[in-house]
Short mmCIF file of C-alpha atoms in Angstrom, two decimals:
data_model
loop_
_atom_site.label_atom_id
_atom_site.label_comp_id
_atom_site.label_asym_id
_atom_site.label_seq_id
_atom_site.Cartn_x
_atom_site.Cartn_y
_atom_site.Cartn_z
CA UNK A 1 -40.65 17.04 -54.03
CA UNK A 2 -42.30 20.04 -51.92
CA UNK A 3 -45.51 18.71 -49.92
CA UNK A 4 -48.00 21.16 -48.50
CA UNK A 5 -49.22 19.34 -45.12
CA UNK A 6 -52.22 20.36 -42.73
CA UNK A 7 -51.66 19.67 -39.01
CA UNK A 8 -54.23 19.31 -36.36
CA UNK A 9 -52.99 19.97 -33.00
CA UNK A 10 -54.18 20.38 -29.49
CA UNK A 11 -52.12 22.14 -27.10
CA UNK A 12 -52.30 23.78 -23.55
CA UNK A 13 -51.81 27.03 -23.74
CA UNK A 14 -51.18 27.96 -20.18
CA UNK A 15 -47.34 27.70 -20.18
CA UNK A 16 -46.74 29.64 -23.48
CA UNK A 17 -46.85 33.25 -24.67
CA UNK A 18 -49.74 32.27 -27.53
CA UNK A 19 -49.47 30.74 -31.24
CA UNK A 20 -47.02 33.46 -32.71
CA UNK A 21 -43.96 33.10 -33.26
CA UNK A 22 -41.56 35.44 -30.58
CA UNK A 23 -37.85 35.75 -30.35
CA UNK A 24 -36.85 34.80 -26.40
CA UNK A 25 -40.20 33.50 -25.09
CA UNK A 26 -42.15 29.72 -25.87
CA UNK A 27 -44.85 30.17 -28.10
CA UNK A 28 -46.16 26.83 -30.14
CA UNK A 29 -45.81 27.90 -33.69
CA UNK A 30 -41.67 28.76 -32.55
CA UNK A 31 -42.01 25.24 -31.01
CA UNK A 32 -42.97 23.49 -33.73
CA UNK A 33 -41.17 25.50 -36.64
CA UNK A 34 -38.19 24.42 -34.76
CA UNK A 35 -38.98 20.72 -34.67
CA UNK A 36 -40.32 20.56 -38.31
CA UNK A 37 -36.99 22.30 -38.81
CA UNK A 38 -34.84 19.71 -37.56
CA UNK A 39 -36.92 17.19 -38.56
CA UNK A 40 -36.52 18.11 -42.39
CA UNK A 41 -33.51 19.80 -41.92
CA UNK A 42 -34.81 23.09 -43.64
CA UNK A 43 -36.26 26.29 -42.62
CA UNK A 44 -39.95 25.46 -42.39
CA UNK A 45 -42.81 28.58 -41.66
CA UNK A 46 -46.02 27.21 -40.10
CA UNK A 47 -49.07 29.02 -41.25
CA UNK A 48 -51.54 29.01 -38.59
CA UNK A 49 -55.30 29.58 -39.09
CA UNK A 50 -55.63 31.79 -35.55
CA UNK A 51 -53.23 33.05 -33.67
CA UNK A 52 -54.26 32.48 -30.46
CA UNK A 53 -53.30 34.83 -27.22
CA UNK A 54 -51.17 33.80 -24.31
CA UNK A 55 -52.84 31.47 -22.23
CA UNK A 56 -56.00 30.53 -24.58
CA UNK A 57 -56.08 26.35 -25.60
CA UNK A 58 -56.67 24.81 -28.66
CA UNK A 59 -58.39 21.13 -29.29
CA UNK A 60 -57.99 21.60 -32.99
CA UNK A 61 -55.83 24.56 -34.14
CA UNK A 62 -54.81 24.08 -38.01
CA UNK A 63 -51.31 24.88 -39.42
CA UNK A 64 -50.21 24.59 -42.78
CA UNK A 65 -46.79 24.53 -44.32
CA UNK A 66 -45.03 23.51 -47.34
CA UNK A 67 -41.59 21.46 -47.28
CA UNK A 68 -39.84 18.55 -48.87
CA UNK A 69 -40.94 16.36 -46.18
CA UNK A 70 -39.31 12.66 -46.62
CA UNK A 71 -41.04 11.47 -43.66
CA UNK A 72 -44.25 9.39 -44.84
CA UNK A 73 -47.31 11.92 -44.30
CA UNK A 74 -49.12 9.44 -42.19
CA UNK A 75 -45.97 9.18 -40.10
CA UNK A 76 -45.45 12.75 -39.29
CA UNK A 77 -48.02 13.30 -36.60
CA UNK A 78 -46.68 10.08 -34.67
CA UNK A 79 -42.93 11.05 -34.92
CA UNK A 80 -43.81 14.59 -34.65
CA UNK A 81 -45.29 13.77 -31.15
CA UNK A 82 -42.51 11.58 -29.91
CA UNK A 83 -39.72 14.52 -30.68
CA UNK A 84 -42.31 16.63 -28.74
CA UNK A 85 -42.34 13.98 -26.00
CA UNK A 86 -38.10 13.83 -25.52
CA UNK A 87 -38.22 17.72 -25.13
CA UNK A 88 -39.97 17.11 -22.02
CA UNK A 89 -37.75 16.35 -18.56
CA UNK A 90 -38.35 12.62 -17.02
CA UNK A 91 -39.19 9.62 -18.50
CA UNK A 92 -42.87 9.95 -17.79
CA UNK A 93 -43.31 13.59 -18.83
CA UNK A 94 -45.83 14.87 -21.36
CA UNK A 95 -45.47 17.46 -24.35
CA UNK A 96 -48.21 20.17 -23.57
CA UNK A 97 -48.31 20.43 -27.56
CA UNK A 98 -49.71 16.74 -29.35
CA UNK A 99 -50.22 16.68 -33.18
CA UNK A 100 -53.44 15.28 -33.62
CA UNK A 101 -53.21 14.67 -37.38
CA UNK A 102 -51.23 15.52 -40.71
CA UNK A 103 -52.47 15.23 -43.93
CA UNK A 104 -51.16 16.40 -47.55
CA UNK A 105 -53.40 18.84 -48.86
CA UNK A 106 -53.13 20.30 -52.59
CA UNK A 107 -50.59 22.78 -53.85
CA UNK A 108 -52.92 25.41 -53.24
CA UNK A 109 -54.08 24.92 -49.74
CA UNK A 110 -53.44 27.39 -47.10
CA UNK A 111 -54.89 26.56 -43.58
CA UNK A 112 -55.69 30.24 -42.92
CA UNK A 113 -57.02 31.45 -46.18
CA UNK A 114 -58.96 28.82 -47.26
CA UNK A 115 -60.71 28.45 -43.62
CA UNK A 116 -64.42 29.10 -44.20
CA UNK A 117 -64.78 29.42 -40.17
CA UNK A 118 -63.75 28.34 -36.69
CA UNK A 119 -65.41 27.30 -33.17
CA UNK A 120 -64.54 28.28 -30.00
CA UNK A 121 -65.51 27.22 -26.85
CA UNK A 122 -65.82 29.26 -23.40
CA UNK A 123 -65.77 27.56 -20.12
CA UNK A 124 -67.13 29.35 -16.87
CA UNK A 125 -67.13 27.89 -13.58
CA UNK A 126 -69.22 29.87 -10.93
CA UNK A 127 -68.51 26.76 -7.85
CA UNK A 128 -65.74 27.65 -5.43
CA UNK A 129 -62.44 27.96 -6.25
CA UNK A 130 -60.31 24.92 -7.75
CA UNK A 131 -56.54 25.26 -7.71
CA UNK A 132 -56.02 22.29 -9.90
CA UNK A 133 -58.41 24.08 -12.82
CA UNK A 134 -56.91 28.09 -12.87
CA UNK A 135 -55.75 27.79 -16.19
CA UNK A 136 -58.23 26.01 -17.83
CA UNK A 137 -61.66 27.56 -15.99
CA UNK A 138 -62.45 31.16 -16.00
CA UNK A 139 -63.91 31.34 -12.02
CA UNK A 140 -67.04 33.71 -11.77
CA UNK A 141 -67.68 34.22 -7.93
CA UNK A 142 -71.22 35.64 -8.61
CA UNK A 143 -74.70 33.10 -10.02
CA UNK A 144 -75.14 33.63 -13.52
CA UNK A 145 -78.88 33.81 -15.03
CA UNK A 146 -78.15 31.34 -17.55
CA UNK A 147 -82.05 32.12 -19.27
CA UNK A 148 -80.95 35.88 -19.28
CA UNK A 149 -77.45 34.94 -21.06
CA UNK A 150 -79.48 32.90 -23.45
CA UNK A 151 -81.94 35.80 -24.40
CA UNK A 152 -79.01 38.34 -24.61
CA UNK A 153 -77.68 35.37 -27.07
CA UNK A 154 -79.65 35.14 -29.72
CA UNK A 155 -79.13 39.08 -30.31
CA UNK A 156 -75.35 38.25 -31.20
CA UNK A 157 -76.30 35.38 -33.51
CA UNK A 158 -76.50 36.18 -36.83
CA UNK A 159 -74.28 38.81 -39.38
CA UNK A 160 -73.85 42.14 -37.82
CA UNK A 161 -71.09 44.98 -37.76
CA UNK A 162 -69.45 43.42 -34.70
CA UNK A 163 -66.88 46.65 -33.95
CA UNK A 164 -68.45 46.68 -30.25
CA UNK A 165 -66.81 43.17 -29.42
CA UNK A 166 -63.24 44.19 -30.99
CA UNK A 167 -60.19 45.19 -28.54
CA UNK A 168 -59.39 48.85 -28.68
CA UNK A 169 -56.70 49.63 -30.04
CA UNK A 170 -57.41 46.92 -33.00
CA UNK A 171 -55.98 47.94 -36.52
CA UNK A 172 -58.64 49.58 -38.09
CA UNK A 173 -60.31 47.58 -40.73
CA UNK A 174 -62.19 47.69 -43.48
CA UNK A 175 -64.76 45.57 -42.48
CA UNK A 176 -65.94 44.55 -38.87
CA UNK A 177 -68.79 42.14 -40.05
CA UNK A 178 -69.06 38.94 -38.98
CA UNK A 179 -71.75 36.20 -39.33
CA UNK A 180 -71.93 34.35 -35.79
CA UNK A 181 -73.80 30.67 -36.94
CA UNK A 182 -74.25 29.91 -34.04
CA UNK A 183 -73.94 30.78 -29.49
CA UNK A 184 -74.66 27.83 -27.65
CA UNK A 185 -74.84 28.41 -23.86
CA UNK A 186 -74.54 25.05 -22.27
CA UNK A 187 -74.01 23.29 -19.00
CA UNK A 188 -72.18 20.33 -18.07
CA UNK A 189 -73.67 18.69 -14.85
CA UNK A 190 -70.41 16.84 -13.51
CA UNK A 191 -68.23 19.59 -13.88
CA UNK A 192 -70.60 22.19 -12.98
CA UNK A 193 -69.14 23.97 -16.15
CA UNK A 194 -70.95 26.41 -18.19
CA UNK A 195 -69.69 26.54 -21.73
CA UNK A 196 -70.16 28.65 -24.04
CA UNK A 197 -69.84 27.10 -27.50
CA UNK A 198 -69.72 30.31 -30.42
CA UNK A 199 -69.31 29.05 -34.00
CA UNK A 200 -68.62 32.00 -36.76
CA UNK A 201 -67.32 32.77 -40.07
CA UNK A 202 -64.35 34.68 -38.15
CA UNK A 203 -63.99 36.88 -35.07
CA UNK A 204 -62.21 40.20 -34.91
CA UNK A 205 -59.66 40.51 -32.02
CA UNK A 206 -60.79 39.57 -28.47
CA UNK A 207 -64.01 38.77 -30.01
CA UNK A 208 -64.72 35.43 -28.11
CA UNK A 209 -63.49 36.97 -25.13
CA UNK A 210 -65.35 40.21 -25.40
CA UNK A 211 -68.85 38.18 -25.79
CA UNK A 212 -67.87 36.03 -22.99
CA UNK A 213 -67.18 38.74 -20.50
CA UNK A 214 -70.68 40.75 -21.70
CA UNK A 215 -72.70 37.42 -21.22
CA UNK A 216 -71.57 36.87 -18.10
CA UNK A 217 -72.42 40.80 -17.29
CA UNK A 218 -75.47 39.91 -18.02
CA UNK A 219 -75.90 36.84 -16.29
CA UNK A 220 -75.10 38.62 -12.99
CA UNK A 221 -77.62 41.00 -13.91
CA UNK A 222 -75.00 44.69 -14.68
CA UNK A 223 -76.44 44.59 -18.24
CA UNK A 224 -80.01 43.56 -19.30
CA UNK A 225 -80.44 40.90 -21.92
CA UNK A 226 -82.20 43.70 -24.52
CA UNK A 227 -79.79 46.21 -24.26
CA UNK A 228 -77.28 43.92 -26.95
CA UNK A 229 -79.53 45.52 -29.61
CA UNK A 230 -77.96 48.91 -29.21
CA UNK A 231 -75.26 47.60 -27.65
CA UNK A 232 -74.13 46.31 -31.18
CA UNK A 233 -75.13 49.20 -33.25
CA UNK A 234 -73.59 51.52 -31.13
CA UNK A 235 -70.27 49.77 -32.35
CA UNK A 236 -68.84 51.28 -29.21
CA UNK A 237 -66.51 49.31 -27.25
CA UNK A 238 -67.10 50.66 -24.28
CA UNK A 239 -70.62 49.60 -24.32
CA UNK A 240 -70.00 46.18 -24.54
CA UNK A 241 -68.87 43.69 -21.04
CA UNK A 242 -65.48 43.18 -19.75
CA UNK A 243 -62.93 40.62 -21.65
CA UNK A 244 -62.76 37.28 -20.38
CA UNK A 245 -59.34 36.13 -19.61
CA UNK A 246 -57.94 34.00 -21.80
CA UNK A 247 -57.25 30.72 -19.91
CA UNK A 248 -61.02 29.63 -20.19
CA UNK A 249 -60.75 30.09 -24.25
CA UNK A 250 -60.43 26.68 -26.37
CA UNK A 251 -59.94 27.02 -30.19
CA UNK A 252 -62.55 23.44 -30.65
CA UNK A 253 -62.43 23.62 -34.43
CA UNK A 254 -61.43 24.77 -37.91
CA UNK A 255 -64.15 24.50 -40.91
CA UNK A 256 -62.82 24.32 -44.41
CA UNK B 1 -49.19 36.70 22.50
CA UNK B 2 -48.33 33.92 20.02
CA UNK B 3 -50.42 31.30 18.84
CA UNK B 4 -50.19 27.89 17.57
CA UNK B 5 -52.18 27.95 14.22
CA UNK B 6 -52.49 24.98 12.28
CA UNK B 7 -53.22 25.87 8.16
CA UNK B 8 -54.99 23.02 5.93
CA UNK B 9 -53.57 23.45 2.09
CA UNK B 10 -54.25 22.77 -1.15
CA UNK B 11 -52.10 23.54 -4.07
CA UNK B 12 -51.60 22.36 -7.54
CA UNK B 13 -47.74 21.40 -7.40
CA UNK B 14 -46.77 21.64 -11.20
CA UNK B 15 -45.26 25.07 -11.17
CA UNK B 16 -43.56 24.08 -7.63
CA UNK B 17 -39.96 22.69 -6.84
CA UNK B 18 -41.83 20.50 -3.94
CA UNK B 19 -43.40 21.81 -0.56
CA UNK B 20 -39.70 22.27 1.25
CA UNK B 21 -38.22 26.04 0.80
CA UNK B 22 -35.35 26.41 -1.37
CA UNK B 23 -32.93 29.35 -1.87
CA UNK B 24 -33.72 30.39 -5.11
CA UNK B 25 -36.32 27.90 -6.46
CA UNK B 26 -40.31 28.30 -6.24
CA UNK B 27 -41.20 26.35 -3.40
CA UNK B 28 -44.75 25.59 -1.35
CA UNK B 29 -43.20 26.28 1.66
CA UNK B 30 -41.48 29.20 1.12
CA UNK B 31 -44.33 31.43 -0.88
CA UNK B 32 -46.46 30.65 2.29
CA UNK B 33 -42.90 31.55 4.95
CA UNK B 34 -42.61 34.90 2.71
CA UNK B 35 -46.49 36.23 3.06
CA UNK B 36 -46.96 35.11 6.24
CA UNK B 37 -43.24 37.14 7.71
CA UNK B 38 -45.20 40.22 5.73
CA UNK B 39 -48.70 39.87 6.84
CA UNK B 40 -47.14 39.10 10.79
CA UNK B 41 -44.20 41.42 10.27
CA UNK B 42 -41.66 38.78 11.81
CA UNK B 43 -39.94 35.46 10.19
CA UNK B 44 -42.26 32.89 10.37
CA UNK B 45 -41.49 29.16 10.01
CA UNK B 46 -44.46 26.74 8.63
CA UNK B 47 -43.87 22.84 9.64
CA UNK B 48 -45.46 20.81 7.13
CA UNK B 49 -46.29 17.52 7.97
CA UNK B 50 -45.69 16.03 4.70
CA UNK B 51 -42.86 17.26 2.39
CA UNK B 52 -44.12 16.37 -1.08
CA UNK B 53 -41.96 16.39 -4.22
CA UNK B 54 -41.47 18.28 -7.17
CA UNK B 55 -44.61 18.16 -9.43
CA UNK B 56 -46.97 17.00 -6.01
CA UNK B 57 -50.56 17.96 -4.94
CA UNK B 58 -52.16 18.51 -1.96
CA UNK B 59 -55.71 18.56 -1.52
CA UNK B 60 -55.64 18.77 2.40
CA UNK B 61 -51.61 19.40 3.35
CA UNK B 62 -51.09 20.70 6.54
CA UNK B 63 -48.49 22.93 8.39
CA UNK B 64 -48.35 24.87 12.01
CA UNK B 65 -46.70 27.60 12.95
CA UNK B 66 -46.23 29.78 15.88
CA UNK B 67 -46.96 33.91 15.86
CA UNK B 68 -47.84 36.85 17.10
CA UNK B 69 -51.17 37.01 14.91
CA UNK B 70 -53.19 39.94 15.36
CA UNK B 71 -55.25 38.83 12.18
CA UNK B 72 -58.04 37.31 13.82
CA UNK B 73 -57.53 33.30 13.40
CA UNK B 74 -61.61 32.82 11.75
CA UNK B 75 -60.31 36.06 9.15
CA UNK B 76 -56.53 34.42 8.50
CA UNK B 77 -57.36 32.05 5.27
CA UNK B 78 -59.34 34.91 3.37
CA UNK B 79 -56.77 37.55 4.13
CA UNK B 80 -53.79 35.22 3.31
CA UNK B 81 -56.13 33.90 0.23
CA UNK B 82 -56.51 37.47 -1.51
CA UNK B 83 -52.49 37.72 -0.61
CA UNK B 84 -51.97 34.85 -2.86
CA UNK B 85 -54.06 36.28 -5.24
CA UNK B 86 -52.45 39.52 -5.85
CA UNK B 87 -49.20 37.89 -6.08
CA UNK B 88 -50.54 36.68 -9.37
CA UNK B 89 -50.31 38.01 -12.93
CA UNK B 90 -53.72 40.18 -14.40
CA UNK B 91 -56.85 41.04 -12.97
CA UNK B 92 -58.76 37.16 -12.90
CA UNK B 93 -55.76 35.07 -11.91
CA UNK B 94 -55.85 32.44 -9.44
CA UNK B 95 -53.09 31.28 -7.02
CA UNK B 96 -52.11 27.99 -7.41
CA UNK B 97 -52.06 27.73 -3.65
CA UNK B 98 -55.23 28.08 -1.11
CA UNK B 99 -55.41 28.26 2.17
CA UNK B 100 -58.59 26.04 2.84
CA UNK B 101 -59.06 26.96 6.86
CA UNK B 102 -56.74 28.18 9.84
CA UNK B 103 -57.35 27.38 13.16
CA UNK B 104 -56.05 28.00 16.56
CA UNK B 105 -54.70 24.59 18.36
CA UNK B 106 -53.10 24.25 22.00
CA UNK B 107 -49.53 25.31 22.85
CA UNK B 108 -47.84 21.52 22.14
CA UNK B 109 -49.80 21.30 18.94
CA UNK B 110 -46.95 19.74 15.68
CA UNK B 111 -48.68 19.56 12.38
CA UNK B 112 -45.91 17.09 11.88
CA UNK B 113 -45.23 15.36 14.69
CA UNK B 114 -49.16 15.10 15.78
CA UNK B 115 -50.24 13.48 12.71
CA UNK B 116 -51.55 10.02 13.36
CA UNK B 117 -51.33 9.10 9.66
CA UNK B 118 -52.27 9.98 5.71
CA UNK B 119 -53.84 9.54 2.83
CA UNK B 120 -52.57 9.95 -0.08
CA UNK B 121 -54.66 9.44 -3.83
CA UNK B 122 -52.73 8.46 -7.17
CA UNK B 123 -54.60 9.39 -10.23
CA UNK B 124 -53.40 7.01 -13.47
CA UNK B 125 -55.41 7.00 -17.00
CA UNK B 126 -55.19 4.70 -19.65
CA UNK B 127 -57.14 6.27 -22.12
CA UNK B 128 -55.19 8.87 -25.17
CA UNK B 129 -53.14 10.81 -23.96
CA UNK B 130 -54.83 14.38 -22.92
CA UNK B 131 -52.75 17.32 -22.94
CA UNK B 132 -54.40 19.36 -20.45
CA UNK B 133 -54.06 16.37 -17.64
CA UNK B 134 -50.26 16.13 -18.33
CA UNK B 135 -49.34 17.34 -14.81
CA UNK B 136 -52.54 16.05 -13.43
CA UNK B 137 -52.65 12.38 -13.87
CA UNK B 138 -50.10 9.58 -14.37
CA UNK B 139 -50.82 8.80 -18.33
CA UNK B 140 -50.39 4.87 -18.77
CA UNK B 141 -50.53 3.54 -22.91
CA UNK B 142 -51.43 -0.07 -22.04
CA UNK B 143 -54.45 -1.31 -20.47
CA UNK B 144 -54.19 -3.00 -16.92
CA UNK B 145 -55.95 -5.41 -15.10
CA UNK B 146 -57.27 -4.06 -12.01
CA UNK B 147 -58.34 -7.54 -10.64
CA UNK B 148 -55.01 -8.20 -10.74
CA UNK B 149 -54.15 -5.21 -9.12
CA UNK B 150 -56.48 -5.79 -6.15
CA UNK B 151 -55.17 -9.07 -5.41
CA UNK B 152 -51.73 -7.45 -5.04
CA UNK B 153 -53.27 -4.76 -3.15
CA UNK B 154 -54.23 -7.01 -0.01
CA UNK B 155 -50.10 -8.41 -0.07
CA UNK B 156 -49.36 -4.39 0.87
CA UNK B 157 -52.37 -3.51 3.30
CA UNK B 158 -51.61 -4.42 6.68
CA UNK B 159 -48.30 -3.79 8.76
CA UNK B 160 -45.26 -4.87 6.83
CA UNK B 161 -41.39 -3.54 6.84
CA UNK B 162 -42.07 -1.28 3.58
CA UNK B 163 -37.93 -1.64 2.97
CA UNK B 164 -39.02 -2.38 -0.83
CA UNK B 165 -41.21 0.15 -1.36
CA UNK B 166 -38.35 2.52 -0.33
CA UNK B 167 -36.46 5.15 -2.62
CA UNK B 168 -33.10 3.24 -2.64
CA UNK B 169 -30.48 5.85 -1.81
CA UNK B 170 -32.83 6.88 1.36
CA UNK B 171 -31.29 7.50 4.76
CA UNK B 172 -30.25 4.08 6.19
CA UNK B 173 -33.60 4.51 9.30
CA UNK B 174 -33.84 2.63 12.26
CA UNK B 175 -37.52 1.80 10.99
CA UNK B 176 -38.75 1.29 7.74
CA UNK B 177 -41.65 -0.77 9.39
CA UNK B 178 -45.58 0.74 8.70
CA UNK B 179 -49.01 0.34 8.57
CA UNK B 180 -51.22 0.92 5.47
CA UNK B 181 -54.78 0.98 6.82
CA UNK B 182 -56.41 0.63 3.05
CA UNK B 183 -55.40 0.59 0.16
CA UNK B 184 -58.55 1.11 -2.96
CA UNK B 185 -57.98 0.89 -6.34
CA UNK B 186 -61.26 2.35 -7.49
CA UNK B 187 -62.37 3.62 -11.21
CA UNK B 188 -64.40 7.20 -12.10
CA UNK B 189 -66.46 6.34 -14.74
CA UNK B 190 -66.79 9.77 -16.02
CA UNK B 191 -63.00 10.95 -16.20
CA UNK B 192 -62.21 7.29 -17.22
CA UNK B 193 -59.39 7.91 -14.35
CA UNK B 194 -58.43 4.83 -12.23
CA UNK B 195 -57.59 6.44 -8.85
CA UNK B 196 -55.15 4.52 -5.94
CA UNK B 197 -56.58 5.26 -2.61
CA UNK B 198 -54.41 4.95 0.22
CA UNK B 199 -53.85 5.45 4.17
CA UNK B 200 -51.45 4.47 6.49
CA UNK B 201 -49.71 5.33 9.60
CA UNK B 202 -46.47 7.20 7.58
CA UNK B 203 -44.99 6.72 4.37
CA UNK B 204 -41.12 6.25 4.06
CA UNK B 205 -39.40 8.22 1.12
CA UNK B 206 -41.58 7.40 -2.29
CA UNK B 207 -43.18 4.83 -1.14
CA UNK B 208 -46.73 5.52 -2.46
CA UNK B 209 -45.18 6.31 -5.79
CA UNK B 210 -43.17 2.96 -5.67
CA UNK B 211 -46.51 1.14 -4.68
CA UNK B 212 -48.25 2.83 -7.56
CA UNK B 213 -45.40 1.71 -9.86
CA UNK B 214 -45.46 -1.74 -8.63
CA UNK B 215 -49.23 -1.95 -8.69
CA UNK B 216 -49.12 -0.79 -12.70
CA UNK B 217 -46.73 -3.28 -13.50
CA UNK B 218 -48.99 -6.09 -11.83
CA UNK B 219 -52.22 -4.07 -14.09
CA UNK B 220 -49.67 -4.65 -17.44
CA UNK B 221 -48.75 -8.29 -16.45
CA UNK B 222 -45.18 -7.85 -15.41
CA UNK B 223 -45.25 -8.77 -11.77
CA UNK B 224 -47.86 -11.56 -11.07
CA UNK B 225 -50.12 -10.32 -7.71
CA UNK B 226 -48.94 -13.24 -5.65
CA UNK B 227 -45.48 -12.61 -5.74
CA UNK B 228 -46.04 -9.38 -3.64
CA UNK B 229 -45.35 -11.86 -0.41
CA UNK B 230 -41.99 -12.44 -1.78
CA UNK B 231 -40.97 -8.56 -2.88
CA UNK B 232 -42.26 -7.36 0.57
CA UNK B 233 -39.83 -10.21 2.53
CA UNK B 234 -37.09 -9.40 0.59
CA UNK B 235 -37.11 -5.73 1.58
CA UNK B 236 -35.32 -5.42 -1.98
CA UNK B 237 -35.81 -2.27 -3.86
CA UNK B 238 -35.16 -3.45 -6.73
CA UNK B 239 -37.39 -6.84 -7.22
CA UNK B 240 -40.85 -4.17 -6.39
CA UNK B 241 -42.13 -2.07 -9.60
CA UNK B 242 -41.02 1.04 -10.98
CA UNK B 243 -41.42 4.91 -9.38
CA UNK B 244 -44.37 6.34 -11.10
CA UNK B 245 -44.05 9.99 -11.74
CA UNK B 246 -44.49 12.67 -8.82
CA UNK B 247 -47.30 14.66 -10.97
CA UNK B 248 -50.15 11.79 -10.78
CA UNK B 249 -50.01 11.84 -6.34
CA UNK B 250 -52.17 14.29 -4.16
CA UNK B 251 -51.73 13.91 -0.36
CA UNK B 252 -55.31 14.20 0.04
CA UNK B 253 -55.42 13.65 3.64
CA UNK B 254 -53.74 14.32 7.17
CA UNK B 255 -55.09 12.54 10.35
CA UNK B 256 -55.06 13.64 13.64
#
C-alpha cells in the first residue's frame, strides 16, 4: 500500500551543490532519492518545499514523497539516518544530512504545495575572522548600526511587490508579492552573532539573501534606513544591496 | 639576505589530507610551500613543528622557514592572508587557513626542533548529534562520568613511558618516554562541549587521540580510573582505550 511520508531534515549545506537534484555533483535531494531508493527498492522522487542554493543550511527543510514503504513510519527517520551514517568513511564519521523526523501524512499532502510559509534565518558575524566558522558565518569586516538595520526593517515587513529583492535574471512571474510576517534582527551575546530571523508567506529567488546584503548596506551606513520606501516601489534590482552569500543562510522552518 | 621567519597558523583541517605535503592530495603544508615559492619567487620549504593528521586543527600551529623576503616581515601575514583568500571560490569566501602573525627569529631558530612542548585541546559532546559540528567535535551517544575521568587523568599527568598511548605500528623509537605537564578535562556550559586540555613536553604518534579514547571509555564505565597505573606499566597498546577520531583535536598551542 502507497504511503505519502513528510521528512524533516537538517543538513549542512557547505559540501553540496544545493537541494536539487544534479546528474555528476552531491546535492541532498540526489542523496536521499538514492537511499529511499534502495531502501524500498523503487524509484522514489522527493518533493522538497525549497530548493535551497549551494552552500545555504537547513534546520528543518520538508520533503515529501509517496512509496510503498514497508519500513514502519516511525522507523524510517532512525534507519534512514544510520544508512546515512555507513556512507560516511571511519567508524566515527558523521552524515552531514540527519532526518529529523518522518511522519505519514494524507493522500493529498504535498510538502511544497500545501506549505503556507517558511523561516529563514541569517547569521552575520562582524568579529575577526574564524576559520573554523567560513561556511556557516557570513564575515562583515565593517560595524553594523544594528538600530539603523532595524528602522530600514520594519519597511520590508509587511505585503509588498517585492521584485527589487529578486535575482536578475529570475523567470518572470506573474506575481512578485509577498507578505513578510515578520524581520527580526537579533544578537546573540556568546557568539557575537547577529541573526537575522525573516518569516514570510514565500520568497522569490535570492530573496533572503538580497534583504540580507541591503541590511547590512545599511548598517554600514551606504544606504539610509528611509530610502527602502522607494527602494521597494522602484521594483528595481539594482536599487536594492548586494546578495549575501549563501553559507550564512539556514532554512529554520516550514509552516503548514 | 634570507631570513628566518617563524609563521603561527590556524586552519580548520576538514577539507585537508593532514599538515605534511603530498603529491597530489590537499595538504596544509603544501598550499602554504606553493604561495609562499610565488609570493618569494623561489621554492620555499615550511618546517612545521607538529604534523597533524587528516581531519586536524590548529589554532596556533607553527612552521619556519628560511627566504629571501623582500615583503616586509610586520606586512607578511596580511599579504599571504588576502593570497589565501583569492585562492578561494566567489567574492565573500574565506580560506580555511590564516596566517595569525610572522615574525623574524635569529639565524638557528627550528619551529620544530625549538619547541619546548604543546598543547593540544580535544573537543567531545554528548548531547544529539549536530550536523554542523560533524568535523568539529568528537560526537559521543552515551553520557560519561567526568569524575571518573579526572581520577584517571592524574594516572597520565606526570612523566611516564607513554608506550601505551602509542599508535601500534609506530616506528620502533629509542624513547617513547614524556612529560604531560596538565592534563584538564573541563566543561563549556554554553556549547554543552566537554573539552580535554592538555600539555606536555612532545607527543609520540596519536597519543592525545589514544588518551582521549582511553579517557571516554573510563567516562562510559569500561576502564575503571585506577587501572590507568597498570595500562601505563604495561606499555601495551592494546589494554589503553580506543583512538578517538582525528576531527575532535586542535593543537592549540606551541611553546617555546
Amino acid at each position: 500500500m502507497e504511503k505519502n511520508i513528510l521528512l524533516k531534515i537538517a543538513y549542512d549545506g557547505s559540501g553540496f551543490h544545493g537541494w536539487q537534484r544534479q546528474p555528476d555533483r552531491p546535492t541532498v535531494q540526489g542523496t536521499l532519492e538514492k537511499l529511499l531508493s534502495k531502501l524500498i527498492k523503487s524509484d522514489v522522487t522527493l518533493n522538497g518545499t525549497s530548493r535551497t542554493d549551494a552552500g545555504v543550511h537547513a534546520l528543518g527543510q520538508c520533503a515529501s514523497f509517496r512509496a510503498d514503504v514497508r519500513i514502519p513510519v516511525q522507523r524510517l527517520a532512525m534507519v534512514m539516518n544510520n544508512t546515512l551514517a555507513s556512507y560516511e568513511k571511519g567508524p566515527f564519521a558523521l552524515s552531514p544530512v540527519r532526518i529529523l523526523s518522518a511522519e505519514e501524512k494524507p493522500d493529498d499532502f504535498h510538502a511544497r504545495f500545501d506549505s503556507r510559509g517558511k523561516k529563514y534565518i541569517y547569521r552575520l558575524n562582524t568579529g575577526g575572522i574564524n576559520v573554523f566558522r567560513r561556511n556557516y558565518v557570513y564575515h562583515v569586516a565593517e560595524p553594523l548600526d544594528l538600530e539603523a538595520m532595524r528602522r530600514a526593517a520594519e519597511y520590508i515587513t509587511g505585503t509588498h511587490d517585492f521584485k527589487c529583492f529578486e535575482a536578475s535574471g529570475s523567470d518572470i512571474r506573474e506575481n512578485t508579492v509577498r507578505t513578510v510576517h515578520s524581520l527580526e534582527i537579533l544578537e546573540d551575546d556568546i557568539s557575537g552573532d547577529i541573526q537575522i530571523h525573516v518569516s514570510g508567506d514565500g520568497f522569490l529567488y535570492n530573496m533572503v539573501r538580497i534583504i540580507t546584503g541591503t541590511l547590512v548596506d545599511v548598517g554600514r551606513g551606504r544606504i539610509t534606513p528611509d530610502s527602502l520606501e522607494d527602494i521597494i516601489l522602484s521594483q528595481d534590482r539594482g536599487k536594492a544591496g548586494h546578495t549575501a552569500p549563501p553559507y550564512g543562510l539556514y532554512l529554520a522552518e516550514v509552516y503548514y
